[in-house]
Amino acid sequence: MFSAVTSALQSMWREVTADLQLPPALQPLVAAASSASTATSTSLVASPPPTHSPINREFLPTPYDVQHARLILVRGLGLPVELVDLVIDSAQYWPAVVGTTTAVGGVSLRSYHGSSSWFDACILRPLPPSTPRPPLAPDVAARIEQLLQRFGPPSSEPFPTFLVGNLLSHDPEDARDFLRSLGWDFVERVERVEVDGEVGERRGVLWKVQTNVVASTDYHVHEGEWRRSNEHYWGVLRGEADGEDRGCGDGLGFVDEMKVGDRFPGWVNDVDEVNVEIRYSV
């Protein structure tokens, strides 16, 4: 019985893939899912966790690409939806939201002298409609009026994004009242801390991404990835010897806090280019 089912699945796989083109990332996984191998006496050895992200960034599928691949697997191969979702996640065939900020004319995006140069991440979330909003400070209101005259009124979204770089100070906490007046607030990061045997909580709005290399005028290219439950990868692509202290954050709780509708601004110091890519499953 088992052999008959295996042969039928293998035959169906060959017939379907003759006409349907699956993305290359999914082909080996689907072939493995549709052809059950006979039991063999193998021993499983736990491998050490990777130090670099396993995601292939050569191709970013759109939500349509993912849904099309799911349709091929469900209707073309007759695979269960639950198995198809596992295949897609195992292949990390996920769409992404990508934002890139690049310096122009050889000038850094921002530059602050001293040792406190860093790149932090925050999460902005819409406030409930009934939440009272603080009034804008006169200088901020005047700056908004100037920008509205220059760029026109914002879209129907409650947060005019072109104001961020002009109005936020060096410390994101200083911008909290302004953002709340626009209907947004920071998501707080709660950390468990222990001091002299006493366990407590520390709250803030910043997740450390990367600090600068001390006493170095050269740019270094860093690449990192945060996942749920504090799983993270971090590597240096160029400009830094392997094994050095890279000054990166672990992103604890950042991805777990993300919800639909959130925004993800970053505060940048002495950075030439920043590329933020957020992958999500559909």
Short mmCIF file of C-alpha atoms in Angstrom, two decimals:
data_model
loop_
_atom_site.label_atom_id
_atom_site.label_comp_id
_atom_site.label_asym_id
_atom_site.label_seq_id
_atom_site.Cartn_x
_atom_site.Cartn_y
_atom_site.Cartn_z
CA MET A 1 0.00 0.00 0.00
CA PHE A 2 2.76 2.45 0.98
CA SER A 3 4.76 1.68 -2.16
CA ALA A 4 1.70 2.19 -4.34
CA VAL A 5 1.04 5.62 -2.82
CA THR A 6 4.70 6.56 -3.25
CA SER A 7 4.71 5.51 -6.91
CA ALA A 8 1.48 7.39 -7.55
CA LEU A 9 2.85 10.59 -6.01
CA GLN A 10 6.08 10.34 -7.99
CA SER A 11 4.17 9.77 -11.22
CA MET A 12 1.83 12.69 -10.49
CA TRP A 13 4.80 14.91 -9.70
CA ARG A 14 6.47 14.15 -13.04
CA GLU A 15 3.25 14.75 -14.98
CA VAL A 16 2.38 18.02 -13.24
CA THR A 17 5.85 19.56 -13.38
CA ALA A 18 6.01 18.89 -17.10
CA ASP A 19 3.44 21.69 -17.55
CA LEU A 20 3.71 23.81 -14.39
CA GLN A 21 6.75 25.91 -13.59
CA LEU A 22 7.47 26.22 -9.89
CA PRO A 23 9.99 28.75 -8.58
CA PRO A 24 13.48 27.19 -8.30
CA ALA A 25 13.48 27.70 -4.53
CA LEU A 26 10.45 25.43 -4.14
CA GLN A 27 11.29 22.64 -6.60
CA PRO A 28 13.59 20.50 -4.38
CA LEU A 29 11.31 20.85 -1.36
CA VAL A 30 8.18 19.94 -3.30
CA ALA A 31 9.93 16.97 -4.86
CA ALA A 32 10.87 15.77 -1.38
CA ALA A 33 7.35 16.34 -0.09
CA SER A 34 5.71 14.43 -2.94
CA SER A 35 8.08 11.44 -2.99
CA ALA A 36 8.17 9.58 0.32
CA SER A 37 11.35 7.61 0.74
CA THR A 38 11.42 4.15 2.32
CA ALA A 39 12.62 3.89 5.88
CA THR A 40 16.39 3.78 6.23
CA SER A 41 18.58 3.42 9.26
CA THR A 42 20.15 6.85 9.46
CA SER A 43 21.36 8.77 12.44
CA LEU A 44 20.50 12.44 12.84
CA VAL A 45 23.32 14.64 14.06
CA ALA A 46 22.46 18.09 15.35
CA SER A 47 24.29 20.73 13.35
CA PRO A 48 25.45 24.00 14.91
CA PRO A 49 23.29 27.06 14.24
CA PRO A 50 24.39 29.13 11.22
CA THR A 51 26.20 32.41 11.76
CA HIS A 52 24.76 34.00 8.65
CA SER A 53 21.20 34.34 7.43
CA PRO A 54 20.04 31.41 5.26
CA ILE A 55 17.71 33.65 3.25
CA ASN A 56 18.52 33.97 -0.44
CA ARG A 57 18.16 37.63 -1.40
CA GLU A 58 18.72 37.18 -5.13
CA PHE A 59 14.96 37.13 -5.78
CA LEU A 60 12.11 38.72 -3.85
CA PRO A 61 8.73 37.18 -4.70
CA THR A 62 5.63 39.36 -4.72
CA PRO A 63 2.52 38.34 -2.76
CA TYR A 64 1.05 37.27 -6.12
CA ASP A 65 4.08 35.01 -6.77
CA VAL A 66 3.57 33.29 -3.41
CA GLN A 67 -0.16 32.80 -3.94
CA HIS A 68 0.48 31.48 -7.47
CA ALA A 69 3.01 28.95 -6.18
CA ARG A 70 0.57 27.90 -3.45
CA LEU A 71 -2.15 27.38 -6.08
CA ILE A 72 0.17 25.18 -8.17
CA LEU A 73 1.01 23.01 -5.18
CA VAL A 74 -2.55 22.69 -3.88
CA ARG A 75 -4.47 22.30 -7.13
CA GLY A 76 -1.75 20.98 -9.41
CA LEU A 77 -0.22 18.44 -7.04
CA GLY A 78 -3.16 17.99 -4.71
CA LEU A 79 -0.99 18.58 -1.64
CA PRO A 80 -2.70 19.55 1.63
CA VAL A 81 -2.69 23.26 2.42
CA GLU A 82 -0.87 22.63 5.70
CA LEU A 83 1.95 20.83 3.88
CA VAL A 84 2.12 23.55 1.23
CA ASP A 85 2.54 26.22 3.91
CA LEU A 86 5.39 24.21 5.43
CA VAL A 87 7.06 23.90 2.02
CA ILE A 88 6.81 27.65 1.35
CA ASP A 89 8.14 28.55 4.80
CA SER A 90 10.96 26.00 4.56
CA ALA A 91 12.00 27.53 1.24
CA GLN A 92 11.65 31.00 2.81
CA TYR A 93 9.67 31.97 -0.25
CA TRP A 94 8.38 35.16 1.33
CA PRO A 95 7.55 38.62 -0.05
CA ALA A 96 9.24 41.62 1.50
CA VAL A 97 8.90 45.33 2.14
CA VAL A 98 12.22 46.99 1.31
CA GLY A 99 13.33 50.54 2.03
CA THR A 100 16.72 52.01 1.13
CA THR A 101 18.19 55.35 2.12
CA THR A 102 21.37 56.39 0.32
CA ALA A 103 23.66 59.36 0.76
CA VAL A 104 23.95 61.73 -2.22
CA GLY A 105 27.12 63.39 -3.47
CA GLY A 106 29.46 61.67 -1.03
CA VAL A 107 27.83 63.26 2.03
CA SER A 108 26.71 61.00 4.88
CA LEU A 109 23.04 60.77 5.69
CA ARG A 110 23.88 62.07 9.13
CA SER A 111 27.12 62.47 11.02
CA TYR A 112 27.66 63.03 14.73
CA HIS A 113 31.12 63.29 16.25
CA GLY A 114 32.15 61.34 19.29
CA SER A 115 31.62 57.78 20.46
CA SER A 116 27.81 57.80 20.51
CA SER A 117 27.20 56.91 16.87
CA TRP A 118 24.64 54.21 16.35
CA PHE A 119 21.70 52.97 14.31
CA ASP A 120 18.55 52.19 16.28
CA ALA A 121 15.16 50.80 15.32
CA CYS A 122 11.72 51.64 16.69
CA ILE A 123 8.15 50.54 15.99
CA LEU A 124 5.35 53.08 15.52
CA ARG A 125 1.76 51.94 16.03
CA PRO A 126 -1.50 53.87 15.41
CA LEU A 127 -3.18 55.17 18.54
CA PRO A 128 -6.82 54.25 19.24
CA PRO A 129 -9.14 57.01 17.92
CA SER A 130 -10.31 57.87 21.44
CA THR A 131 -6.79 58.57 22.76
CA PRO A 132 -6.25 62.26 23.66
CA ARG A 133 -3.53 63.86 21.56
CA PRO A 134 -1.20 66.56 22.91
CA PRO A 135 -1.12 69.91 21.10
CA LEU A 136 1.80 70.69 18.81
CA ALA A 137 4.51 73.04 19.99
CA PRO A 138 4.42 76.40 18.13
CA ASP A 139 7.76 75.84 16.37
CA VAL A 140 6.70 72.37 15.23
CA ALA A 141 3.34 73.66 13.99
CA ALA A 142 5.11 76.41 12.02
CA ARG A 143 7.48 73.87 10.47
CA ILE A 144 4.57 71.64 9.46
CA GLU A 145 2.85 74.61 7.84
CA GLN A 146 5.99 75.37 5.82
CA LEU A 147 6.23 71.78 4.63
CA LEU A 148 2.54 71.65 3.72
CA GLN A 149 2.95 74.78 1.61
CA ARG A 150 5.99 73.27 -0.09
CA PHE A 151 4.82 69.68 -0.64
CA GLY A 152 1.04 69.98 -0.41
CA PRO A 153 -1.30 68.24 2.04
CA PRO A 154 -0.45 64.68 3.15
CA SER A 155 -2.30 61.65 1.86
CA SER A 156 -5.25 60.10 3.66
CA GLU A 157 -2.83 58.22 5.90
CA PRO A 158 -2.69 59.65 9.45
CA PHE A 159 1.11 59.94 9.37
CA PRO A 160 2.78 62.31 6.84
CA THR A 161 6.06 60.49 6.44
CA PHE A 162 7.95 63.37 4.83
CA LEU A 163 8.02 65.14 8.19
CA VAL A 164 10.06 62.52 10.00
CA GLY A 165 13.56 63.49 8.92
CA ASN A 166 12.89 67.17 9.50
CA LEU A 167 11.31 67.13 12.92
CA LEU A 168 12.67 64.23 14.95
CA SER A 169 15.51 65.04 17.30
CA HIS A 170 18.56 62.93 18.13
CA ASP A 171 16.60 61.12 20.86
CA PRO A 172 13.41 59.39 19.61
CA GLU A 173 11.80 59.82 23.04
CA ASP A 174 11.85 63.59 22.45
CA ALA A 175 9.57 63.12 19.44
CA ARG A 176 6.92 61.14 21.31
CA ASP A 177 4.50 64.02 21.92
CA PHE A 178 4.79 65.12 18.30
CA LEU A 179 4.08 61.62 16.98
CA ARG A 180 1.15 61.18 19.36
CA SER A 181 -0.34 64.41 18.02
CA LEU A 182 -0.31 62.73 14.59
CA GLY A 183 -2.01 59.60 15.90
CA TRP A 184 1.04 57.36 16.40
CA ASP A 185 3.05 56.15 19.37
CA PHE A 186 6.13 54.05 20.00
CA VAL A 187 5.84 50.40 20.95
CA GLU A 188 7.65 49.94 24.24
CA ARG A 189 10.39 47.39 24.60
CA VAL A 190 10.25 45.56 27.95
CA GLU A 191 13.48 43.97 29.15
CA ARG A 192 14.04 41.72 32.13
CA VAL A 193 16.96 43.00 34.20
CA GLU A 194 18.61 41.79 37.37
CA VAL A 195 20.47 44.15 39.71
CA ASP A 196 22.00 42.89 42.96
CA GLY A 197 19.79 39.81 42.87
CA GLU A 198 16.61 41.84 42.34
CA VAL A 199 14.69 41.07 39.13
CA GLY A 200 12.77 43.88 37.49
CA GLU A 201 11.73 45.41 34.19
CA ARG A 202 13.30 48.15 32.10
CA ARG A 203 11.22 49.91 29.46
CA GLY A 204 12.30 51.83 26.38
CA VAL A 205 11.46 52.37 22.73
CA LEU A 206 14.83 51.57 21.12
CA TRP A 207 16.22 48.35 19.72
CA LYS A 208 19.95 48.60 19.10
CA VAL A 209 20.84 47.63 15.53
CA GLN A 210 24.48 48.59 15.11
CA THR A 211 27.10 50.81 16.72
CA ASN A 212 30.03 52.37 14.94
CA VAL A 213 33.55 50.99 15.03
CA VAL A 214 35.53 53.08 17.51
CA ALA A 215 38.33 55.30 16.18
CA SER A 216 37.82 54.34 12.55
CA THR A 217 37.01 56.65 9.66
CA ASP A 218 36.35 53.82 7.20
CA TYR A 219 32.87 52.60 6.35
CA HIS A 220 32.05 48.99 7.22
CA VAL A 221 29.27 46.98 5.63
CA HIS A 222 27.19 44.96 8.11
CA GLU A 223 24.36 42.57 7.39
CA GLY A 224 22.01 41.20 9.99
CA GLU A 225 18.69 39.46 10.39
CA TRP A 226 16.29 39.35 13.33
CA ARG A 227 13.63 36.69 13.73
CA ARG A 228 11.09 35.73 16.33
CA SER A 229 12.10 34.51 19.79
CA ASN A 230 15.53 36.15 19.71
CA GLU A 231 16.85 34.13 16.76
CA HIS A 232 19.28 36.35 14.90
CA TYR A 233 22.15 36.26 12.43
CA TRP A 234 24.83 38.87 11.93
CA GLY A 235 27.78 39.09 9.59
CA VAL A 236 30.23 41.58 8.18
CA LEU A 237 30.23 41.78 4.41
CA ARG A 238 33.18 44.09 3.96
CA GLY A 239 35.71 46.13 5.90
CA GLU A 240 36.06 44.26 9.18
CA ALA A 241 38.08 41.23 10.20
CA ASP A 242 36.15 38.14 11.17
CA GLY A 243 35.82 37.56 14.88
CA GLU A 244 35.93 41.21 15.96
CA ASP A 245 33.34 42.68 18.29
CA ARG A 246 30.79 43.91 15.78
CA GLY A 247 28.66 45.99 18.12
CA CYS A 248 25.35 44.58 16.88
CA GLY A 249 22.07 44.20 18.73
CA ASP A 250 20.18 40.93 19.16
CA GLY A 251 16.75 42.38 18.33
CA LEU A 252 15.11 40.66 21.29
CA GLY A 253 11.33 41.05 20.97
CA PHE A 254 11.37 43.35 17.92
CA VAL A 255 9.86 40.92 15.39
CA ASP A 256 7.50 39.47 18.01
CA GLU A 257 6.05 42.95 18.59
CA MET A 258 5.33 43.63 14.90
CA LYS A 259 1.69 43.88 13.85
CA VAL A 260 -0.16 44.87 10.69
CA GLY A 261 -0.20 48.65 10.35
CA ASP A 262 3.03 49.34 12.25
CA ARG A 263 5.76 51.54 10.83
CA PHE A 264 9.47 51.02 11.32
CA PRO A 265 11.55 54.23 11.41
CA GLY A 266 15.26 54.26 12.14
CA TRP A 267 17.58 56.84 13.64
CA VAL A 268 20.85 56.98 11.75
CA ASN A 269 24.19 58.44 12.76
CA ASP A 270 27.25 58.58 10.53
CA VAL A 271 25.74 56.09 8.08
CA ASP A 272 26.33 56.14 4.33
CA GLU A 273 23.49 53.81 3.32
CA VAL A 274 20.76 51.87 5.10
CA ASN A 275 18.67 49.10 3.57
CA VAL A 276 15.82 47.67 5.65
CA GLU A 277 14.02 44.56 4.39
CA ILE A 278 11.00 43.10 6.20
CA ARG A 279 9.90 39.65 5.06
CA TYR A 280 6.43 38.33 5.82
CA SER A 281 4.37 35.24 5.00
CA VAL A 282 1.02 35.42 3.17
#
